[in-house]
CSV table of C-alpha atoms and ligand atoms in Angstrom, one decimal:
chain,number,residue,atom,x,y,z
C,1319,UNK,CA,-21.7,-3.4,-6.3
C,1320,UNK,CA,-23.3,-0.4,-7.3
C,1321,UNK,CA,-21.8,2.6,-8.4
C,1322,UNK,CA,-22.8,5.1,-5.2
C,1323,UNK,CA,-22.3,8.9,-5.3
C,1324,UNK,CA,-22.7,9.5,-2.0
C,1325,UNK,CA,-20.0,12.4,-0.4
C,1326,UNK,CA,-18.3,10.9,2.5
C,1327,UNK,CA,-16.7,12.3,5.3
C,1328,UNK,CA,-13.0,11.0,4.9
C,1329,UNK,CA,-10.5,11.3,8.0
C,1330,UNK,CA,-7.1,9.9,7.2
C,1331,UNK,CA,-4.2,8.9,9.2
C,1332,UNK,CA,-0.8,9.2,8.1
C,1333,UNK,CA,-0.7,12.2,5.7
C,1334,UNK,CA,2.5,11.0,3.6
C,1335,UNK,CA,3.1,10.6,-0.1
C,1336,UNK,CA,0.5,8.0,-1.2
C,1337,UNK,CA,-2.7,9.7,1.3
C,1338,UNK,CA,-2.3,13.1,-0.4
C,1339,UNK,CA,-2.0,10.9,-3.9
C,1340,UNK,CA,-5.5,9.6,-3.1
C,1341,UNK,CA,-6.7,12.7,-1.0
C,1342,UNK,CA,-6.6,14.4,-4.8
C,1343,UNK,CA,-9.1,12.4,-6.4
C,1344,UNK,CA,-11.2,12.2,-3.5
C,1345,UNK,CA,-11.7,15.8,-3.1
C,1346,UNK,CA,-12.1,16.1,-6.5
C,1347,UNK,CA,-14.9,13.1,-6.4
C,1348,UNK,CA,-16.8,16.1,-3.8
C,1349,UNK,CA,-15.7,13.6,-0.3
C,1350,UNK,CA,-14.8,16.4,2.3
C,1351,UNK,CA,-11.1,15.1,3.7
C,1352,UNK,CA,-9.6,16.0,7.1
C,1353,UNK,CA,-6.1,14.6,8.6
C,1354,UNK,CA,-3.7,13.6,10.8
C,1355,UNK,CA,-0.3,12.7,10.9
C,1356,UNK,CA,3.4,12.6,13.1
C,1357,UNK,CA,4.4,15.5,10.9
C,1358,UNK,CA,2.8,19.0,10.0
C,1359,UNK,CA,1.2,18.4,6.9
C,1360,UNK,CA,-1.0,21.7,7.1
C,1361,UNK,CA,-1.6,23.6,4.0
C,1362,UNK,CA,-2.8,21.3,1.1
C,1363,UNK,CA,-5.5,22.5,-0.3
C,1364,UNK,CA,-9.1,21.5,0.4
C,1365,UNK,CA,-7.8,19.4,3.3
C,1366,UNK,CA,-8.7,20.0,7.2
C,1367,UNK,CA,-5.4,19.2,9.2
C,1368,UNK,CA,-5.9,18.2,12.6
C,1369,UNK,CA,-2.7,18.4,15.1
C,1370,UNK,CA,-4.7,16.6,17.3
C,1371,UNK,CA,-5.7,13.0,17.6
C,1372,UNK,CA,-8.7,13.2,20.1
C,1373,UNK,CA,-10.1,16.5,18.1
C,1374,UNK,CA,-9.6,14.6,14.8
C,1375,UNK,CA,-11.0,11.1,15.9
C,1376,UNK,CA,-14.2,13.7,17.3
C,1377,UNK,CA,-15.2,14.8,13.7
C,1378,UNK,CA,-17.8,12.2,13.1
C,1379,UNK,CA,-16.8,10.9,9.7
C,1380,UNK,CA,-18.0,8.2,7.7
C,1381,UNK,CA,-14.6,6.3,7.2
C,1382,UNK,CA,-11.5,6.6,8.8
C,1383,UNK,CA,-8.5,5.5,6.6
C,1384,UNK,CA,-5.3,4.2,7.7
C,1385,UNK,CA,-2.1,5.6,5.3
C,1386,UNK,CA,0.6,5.1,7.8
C,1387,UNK,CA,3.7,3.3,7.2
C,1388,UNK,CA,3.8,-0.2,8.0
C,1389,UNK,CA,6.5,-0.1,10.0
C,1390,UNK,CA,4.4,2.5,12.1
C,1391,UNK,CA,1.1,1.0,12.0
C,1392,UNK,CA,1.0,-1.0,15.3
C,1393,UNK,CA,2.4,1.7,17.6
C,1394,UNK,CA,0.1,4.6,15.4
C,1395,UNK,CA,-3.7,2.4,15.5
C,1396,UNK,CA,-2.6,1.6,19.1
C,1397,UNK,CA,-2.3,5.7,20.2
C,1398,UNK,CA,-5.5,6.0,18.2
C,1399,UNK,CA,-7.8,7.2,20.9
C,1400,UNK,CA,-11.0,5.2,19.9
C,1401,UNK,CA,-12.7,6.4,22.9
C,1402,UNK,CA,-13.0,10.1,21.1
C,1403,UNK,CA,-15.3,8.3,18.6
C,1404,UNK,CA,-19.0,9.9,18.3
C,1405,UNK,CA,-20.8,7.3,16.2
C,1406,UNK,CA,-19.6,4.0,14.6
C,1407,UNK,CA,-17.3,4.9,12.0
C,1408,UNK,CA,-15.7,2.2,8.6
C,1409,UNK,CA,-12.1,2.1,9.4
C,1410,UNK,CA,-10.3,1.1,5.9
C,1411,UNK,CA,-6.5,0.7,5.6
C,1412,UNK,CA,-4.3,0.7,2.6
C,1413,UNK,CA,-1.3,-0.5,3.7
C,1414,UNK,CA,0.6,-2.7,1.2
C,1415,UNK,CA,0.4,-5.9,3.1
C,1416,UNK,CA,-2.5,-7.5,4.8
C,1417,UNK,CA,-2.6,-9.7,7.5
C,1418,UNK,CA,-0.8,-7.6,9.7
C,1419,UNK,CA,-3.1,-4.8,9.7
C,1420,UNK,CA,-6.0,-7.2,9.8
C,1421,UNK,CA,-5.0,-8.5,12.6
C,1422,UNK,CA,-4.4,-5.9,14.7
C,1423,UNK,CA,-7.7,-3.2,14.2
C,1424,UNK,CA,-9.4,-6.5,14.8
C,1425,UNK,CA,-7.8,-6.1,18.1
C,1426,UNK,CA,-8.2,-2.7,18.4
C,1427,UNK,CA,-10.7,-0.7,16.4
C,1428,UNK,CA,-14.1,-1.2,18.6
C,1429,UNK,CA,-16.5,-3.9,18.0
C,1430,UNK,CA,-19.5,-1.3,16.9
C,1431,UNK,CA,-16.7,0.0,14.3
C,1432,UNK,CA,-16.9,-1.6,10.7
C,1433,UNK,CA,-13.4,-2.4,8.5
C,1434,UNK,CA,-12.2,-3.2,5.5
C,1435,UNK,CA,-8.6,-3.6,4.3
C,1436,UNK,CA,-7.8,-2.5,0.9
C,1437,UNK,CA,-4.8,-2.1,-1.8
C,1438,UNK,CA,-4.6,-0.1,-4.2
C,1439,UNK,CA,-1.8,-1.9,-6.3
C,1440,UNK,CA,-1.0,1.5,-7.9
C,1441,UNK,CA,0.7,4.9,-6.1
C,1442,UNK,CA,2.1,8.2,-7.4
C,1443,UNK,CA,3.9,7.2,-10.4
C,1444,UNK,CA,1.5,4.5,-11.8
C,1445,UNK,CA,-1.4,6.3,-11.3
C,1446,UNK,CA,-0.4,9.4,-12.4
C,1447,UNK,CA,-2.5,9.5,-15.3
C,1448,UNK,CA,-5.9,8.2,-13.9
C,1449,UNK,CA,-6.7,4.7,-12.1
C,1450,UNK,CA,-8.3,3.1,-14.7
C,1451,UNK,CA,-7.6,-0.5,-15.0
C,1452,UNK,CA,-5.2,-0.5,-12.1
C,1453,UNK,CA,-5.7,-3.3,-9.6
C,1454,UNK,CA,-7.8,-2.8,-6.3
C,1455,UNK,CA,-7.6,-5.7,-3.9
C,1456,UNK,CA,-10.1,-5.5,-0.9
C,1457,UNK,CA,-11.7,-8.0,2.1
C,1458,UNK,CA,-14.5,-6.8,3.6
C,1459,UNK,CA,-13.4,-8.2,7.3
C,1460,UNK,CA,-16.3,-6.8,9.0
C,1461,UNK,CA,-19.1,-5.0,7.4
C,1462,UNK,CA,-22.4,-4.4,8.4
C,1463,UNK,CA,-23.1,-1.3,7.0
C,1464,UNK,CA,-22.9,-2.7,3.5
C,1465,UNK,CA,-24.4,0.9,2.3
C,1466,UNK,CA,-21.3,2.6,3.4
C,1467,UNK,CA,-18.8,0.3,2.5
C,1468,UNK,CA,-20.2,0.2,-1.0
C,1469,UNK,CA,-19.7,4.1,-1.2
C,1470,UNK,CA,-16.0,3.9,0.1
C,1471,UNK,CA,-15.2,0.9,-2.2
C,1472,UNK,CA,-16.8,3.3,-5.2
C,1473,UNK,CA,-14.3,6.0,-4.9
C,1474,UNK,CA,-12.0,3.5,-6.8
C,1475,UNK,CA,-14.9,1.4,-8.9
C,1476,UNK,CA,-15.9,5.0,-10.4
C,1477,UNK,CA,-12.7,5.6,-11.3
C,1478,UNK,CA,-12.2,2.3,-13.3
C,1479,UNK,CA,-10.2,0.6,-10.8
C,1480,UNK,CA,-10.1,-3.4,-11.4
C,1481,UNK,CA,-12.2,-4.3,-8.1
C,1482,UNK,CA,-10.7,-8.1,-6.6
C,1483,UNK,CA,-12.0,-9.2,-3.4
C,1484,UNK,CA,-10.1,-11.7,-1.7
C,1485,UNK,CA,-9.0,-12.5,1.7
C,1486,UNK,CA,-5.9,-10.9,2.9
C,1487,UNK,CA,-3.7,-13.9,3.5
C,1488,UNK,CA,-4.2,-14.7,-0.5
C,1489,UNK,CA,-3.0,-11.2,-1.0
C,1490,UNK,CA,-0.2,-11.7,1.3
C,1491,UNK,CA,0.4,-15.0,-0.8
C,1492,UNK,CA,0.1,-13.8,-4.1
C,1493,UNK,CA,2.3,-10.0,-3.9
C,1494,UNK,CA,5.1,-11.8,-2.1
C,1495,UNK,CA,5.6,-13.6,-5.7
C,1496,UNK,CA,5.0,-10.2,-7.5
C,1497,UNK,CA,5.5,-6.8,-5.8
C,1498,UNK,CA,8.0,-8.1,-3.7
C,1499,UNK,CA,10.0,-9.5,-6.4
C,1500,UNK,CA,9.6,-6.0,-8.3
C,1501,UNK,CA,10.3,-3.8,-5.3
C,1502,UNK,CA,13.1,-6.4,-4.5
C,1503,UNK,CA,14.8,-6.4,-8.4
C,1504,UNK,CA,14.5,-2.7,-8.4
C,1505,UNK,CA,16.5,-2.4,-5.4
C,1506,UNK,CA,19.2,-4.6,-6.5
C,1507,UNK,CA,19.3,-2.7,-9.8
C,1508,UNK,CA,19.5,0.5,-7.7
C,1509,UNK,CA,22.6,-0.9,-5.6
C,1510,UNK,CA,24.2,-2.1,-9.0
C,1511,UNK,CA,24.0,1.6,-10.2
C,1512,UNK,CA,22.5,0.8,-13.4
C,1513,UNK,CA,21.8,3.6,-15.5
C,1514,UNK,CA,21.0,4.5,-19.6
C,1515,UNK,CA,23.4,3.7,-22.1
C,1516,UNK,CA,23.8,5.1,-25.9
C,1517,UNK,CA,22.8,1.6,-26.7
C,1518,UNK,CA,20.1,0.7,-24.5
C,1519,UNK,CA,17.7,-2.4,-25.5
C,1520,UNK,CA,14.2,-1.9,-25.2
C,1521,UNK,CA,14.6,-4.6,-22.0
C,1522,UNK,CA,16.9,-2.4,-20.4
C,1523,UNK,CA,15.4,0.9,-20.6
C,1524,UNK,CA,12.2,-0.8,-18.6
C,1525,UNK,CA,15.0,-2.1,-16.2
C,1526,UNK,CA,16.2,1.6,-15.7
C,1527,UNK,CA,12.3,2.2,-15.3
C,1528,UNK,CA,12.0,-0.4,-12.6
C,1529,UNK,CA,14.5,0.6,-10.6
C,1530,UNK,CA,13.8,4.3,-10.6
C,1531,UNK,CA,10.2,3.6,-9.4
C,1532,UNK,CA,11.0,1.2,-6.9
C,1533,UNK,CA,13.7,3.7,-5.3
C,1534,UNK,CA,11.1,6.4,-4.8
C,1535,UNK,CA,9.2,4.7,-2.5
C,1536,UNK,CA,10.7,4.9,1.0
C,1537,UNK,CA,12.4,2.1,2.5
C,1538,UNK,CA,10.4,1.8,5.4
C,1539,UNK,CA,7.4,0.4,2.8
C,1540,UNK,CA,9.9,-1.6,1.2
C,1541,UNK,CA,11.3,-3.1,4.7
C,1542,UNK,CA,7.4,-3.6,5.1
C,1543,UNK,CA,6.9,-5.8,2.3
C,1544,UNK,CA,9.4,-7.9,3.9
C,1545,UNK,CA,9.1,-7.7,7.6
C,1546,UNK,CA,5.3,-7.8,7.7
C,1547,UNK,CA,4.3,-10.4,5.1
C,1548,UNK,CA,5.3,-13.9,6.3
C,1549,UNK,CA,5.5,-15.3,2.9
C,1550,UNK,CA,8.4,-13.1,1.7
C,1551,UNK,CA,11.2,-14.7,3.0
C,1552,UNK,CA,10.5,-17.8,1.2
C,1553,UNK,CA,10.4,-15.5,-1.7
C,1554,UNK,CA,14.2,-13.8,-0.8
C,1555,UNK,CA,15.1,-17.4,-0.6
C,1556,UNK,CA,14.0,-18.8,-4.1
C,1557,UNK,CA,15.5,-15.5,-5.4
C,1558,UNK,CA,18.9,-16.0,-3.7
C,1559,UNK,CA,18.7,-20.0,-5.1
C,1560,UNK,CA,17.8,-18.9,-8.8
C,1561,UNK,CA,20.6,-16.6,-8.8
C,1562,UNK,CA,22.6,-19.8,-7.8
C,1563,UNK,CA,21.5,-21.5,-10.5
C,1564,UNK,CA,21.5,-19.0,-12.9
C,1565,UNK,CA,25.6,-18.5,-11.9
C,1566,UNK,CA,25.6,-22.6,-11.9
C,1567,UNK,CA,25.0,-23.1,-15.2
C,1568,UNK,CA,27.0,-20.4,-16.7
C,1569,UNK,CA,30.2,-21.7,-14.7
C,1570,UNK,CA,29.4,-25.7,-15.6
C,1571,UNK,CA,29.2,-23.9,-19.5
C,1572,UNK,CA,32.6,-22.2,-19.4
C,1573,UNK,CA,34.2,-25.4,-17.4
C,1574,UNK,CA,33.3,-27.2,-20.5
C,1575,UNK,CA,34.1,-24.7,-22.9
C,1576,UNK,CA,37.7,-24.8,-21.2
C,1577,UNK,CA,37.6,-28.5,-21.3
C,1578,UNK,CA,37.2,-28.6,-25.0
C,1579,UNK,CA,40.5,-26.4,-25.6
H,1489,LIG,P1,5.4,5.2,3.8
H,1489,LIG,O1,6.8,5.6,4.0
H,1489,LIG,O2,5.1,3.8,3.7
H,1489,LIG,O3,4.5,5.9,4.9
H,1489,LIG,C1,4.6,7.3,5.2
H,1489,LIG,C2,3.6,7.6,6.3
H,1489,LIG,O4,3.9,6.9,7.5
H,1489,LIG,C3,3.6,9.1,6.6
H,1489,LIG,O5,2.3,9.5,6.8
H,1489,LIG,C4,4.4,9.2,7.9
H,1489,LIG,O6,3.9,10.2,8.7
H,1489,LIG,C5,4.0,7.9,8.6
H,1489,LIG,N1,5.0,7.4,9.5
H,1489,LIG,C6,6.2,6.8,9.3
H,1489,LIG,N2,6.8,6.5,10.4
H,1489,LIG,C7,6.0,6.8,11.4
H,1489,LIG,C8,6.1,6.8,12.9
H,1489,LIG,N3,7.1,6.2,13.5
H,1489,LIG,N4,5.0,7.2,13.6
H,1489,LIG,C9,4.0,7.8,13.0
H,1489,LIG,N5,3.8,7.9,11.6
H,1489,LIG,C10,4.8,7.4,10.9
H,1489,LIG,O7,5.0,6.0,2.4
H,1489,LIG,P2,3.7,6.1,1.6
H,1489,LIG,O8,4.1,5.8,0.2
H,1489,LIG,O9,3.0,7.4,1.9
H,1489,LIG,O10,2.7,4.9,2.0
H,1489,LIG,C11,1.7,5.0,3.0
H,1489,LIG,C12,1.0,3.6,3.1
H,1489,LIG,O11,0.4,3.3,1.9
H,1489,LIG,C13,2.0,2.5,3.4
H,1489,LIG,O12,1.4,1.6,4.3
H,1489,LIG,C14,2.1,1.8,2.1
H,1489,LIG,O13,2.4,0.4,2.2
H,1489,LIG,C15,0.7,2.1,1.4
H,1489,LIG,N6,0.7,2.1,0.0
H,1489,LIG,C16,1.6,2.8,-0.7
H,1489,LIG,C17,1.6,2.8,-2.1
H,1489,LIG,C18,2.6,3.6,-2.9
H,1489,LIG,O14,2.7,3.5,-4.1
H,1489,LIG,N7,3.4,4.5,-2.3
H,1489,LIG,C19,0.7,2.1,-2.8
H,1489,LIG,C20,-0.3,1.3,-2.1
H,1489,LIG,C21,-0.3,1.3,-0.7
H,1489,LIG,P3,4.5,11.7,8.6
H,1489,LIG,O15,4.5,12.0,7.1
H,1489,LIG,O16,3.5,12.5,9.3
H,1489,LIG,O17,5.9,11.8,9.1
C-alpha cells in the first residue's frame, strides 16, 4: 500500500468522543470533514456540521465514516437516506466489533457504494500522544476503487499505525480474548472501588490505570463488545470458571492447612 496524499472529502456519522478524536488528525492531515449526529455537535473547529441527514448524505464526499455507537448502529445506517447519494461514495466504519456492522451495510449501503470496516485499536487516551505503532485492523469487504480506499487506509499508515488486514470474524475471534477481557477486568476493578494506596506495587498502579481507562468509555461501547460480538460470551464464561478455580484452589489450600493443625 502506498503512502497517498490525496485530500479527501470525509463525512462522518456519529459525532461522539472517538469521531472528533480522529476528526483532529484528519483535518490536520488537510481532509476537509463535515458531520452528523443525534446530538448538536456544531462548533468544533474546522468541521461542517450538518443537522440534516439528506443535506449531509448530498455533499458528494469521498468516504463516509460510520462513528456511531454500536448499540445505535442498525437503527442509525438504516435512517441513513442512501437515496440522497450523488456519486458512489467508500463507506468505512470503526466500530469496535465487526461482523455486525459487516453485515448489515452489506444489506444496506448500495451496491455501486464501496466499504471497508476498520478498527483502530486505540481511542482518546491511548492515542493521545500520536498513533504510532498502535494497531489498525481493517477488511476490505468490497472495494473496487482500490485508489480511494488506499488514500482512506493512509490517514492511519502515515501516521505509523500497525496496518493488519484480516477478515472481521478473526477480529471478532481474536478481541473477544483481549479487549473484552481488558474492558471487562477494568470494569470489575471499577465496581470493586479500587483505588491508589501509599504502598502501591508497580502491578497495581497499572491496575488503577486499567480501570480508569476502561470507565471512561461509555457503557453503551462496552455493552457492545458483549452484545454484538458472538464470541464474548464464551469469553464471560471462561472468566467466571477461572475465577472458580482460582477460589478452588485457595479453599482446597486452607482445607489442608486446617487439616494439618
Ligand atoms: P460510543 O458511546 O460508543 O458512541 C457515541 C456515538 O454514538 C455518538 O456519536 C452518539 O451520538 C451516537 N449514538 C449513541 N446512541 C445513539 C442513538 N440511539 N441514536 C443515534 N446515535 C447514537 O462512544 P465513542 O467512544 O465515541 O465510540 C464511537 C464508535 O467508535 C463506537 O462504535 C466504538 O465502538 C468505536 N471505537 C471507539 C474507540 C474508543 O476508544 N472510544 C476506539 C475504537 C473504536 P450523539 O453524540 O450525537 O448523541
Amino acid at each position: 500500500m502506498g503512502t497517498l496524499t490525496r485530500s479527501l472529502k470525509i463525512g462522518i456519522i456519529g459525532f461522539g468522543p472517538f469521531a472528533q478524536f480522529l476528526a483532529k488528525t484528519m483535518i490536520k492531515q488537510g481532509h476537509l470533514i463535515s458531520a452528523t449526529s443525534r446530538s448538536d455537535h456544531s462548533g468544533h473547529d474546522g468541521i461542517h456540521f450538518y443537522r440534516d441527514m439528506e443535506e449531509f448524505m448530498g455533499l458528494e464526499h469521498d468516504v463516509i465514516m460510520i462513528c456511531t455507537s454500536i448499540m445505535s448502529v442498525t437503527e442509525v445506517v438504516k435512517s441513513i437516506p442512501f437515496h440522497c447519494l450523488k456519486k458512489p461514495t467508500l463507506f468505512a466504519d470503526v466500530l469496535s466489533v465487526k461482523e455486525h456492522p459487516k453485515q448489515l451495510l452489506l444489506q444496506e449501503v448500495p451496491e455501486d457504494s464501496d466499504l471497508v470496516c476498520t478498527h483502530p485499536m486505540f481511542g482518546p487516551e491511548s492515542g493521545k500522544n500520536g498513533w504510532k505503532d498502535l494497531n489498525f485492523m481493517y477488511e476490505k469487504v468490497r472495494v473496487r476503487d482500490e485508489a480511494l480506499c488506499s488514500s482512506f487506509l493512509s490517514i492511519f499508515e502515515s501516521e505509523g499505525c500497525k496496518m493488519l488486514e484480516m477478515s472481521c470474524e478473526v477480529h471478532d475471534r481474536l478481541a473477544a480474548g483481549s479487549q473484552f477481557v481488558t474492558h471487562t477486568i477494568g470494569r470489575i476493578l471499577s465496581e470493586m472501588q479500587i483505588s491508589n494506596t501509599p504502598i502501591d506495587t508497580k502491578g497495581f498502579e497499572k491496575l488503577v490505570q486499567l480501570k480508569e481507562s476502561t470507565v471512561n468509555d461509555s457503557f453503551d461501547l462496552y455493552s457492545g463488545l458483549f452484545i454484538h460480538n458472538r464470541f464474548a460470551k464464551q469469553t464471560l464464561k471462561n472468566l467466571e470458571g477461572a475465577l472458580e478455580r482460582v477460589k478452588g484452589s485457595l479453599e482446597a489450600r486452607m482445607i489442608k492447612e486446617d487439616g494439618h493443625k
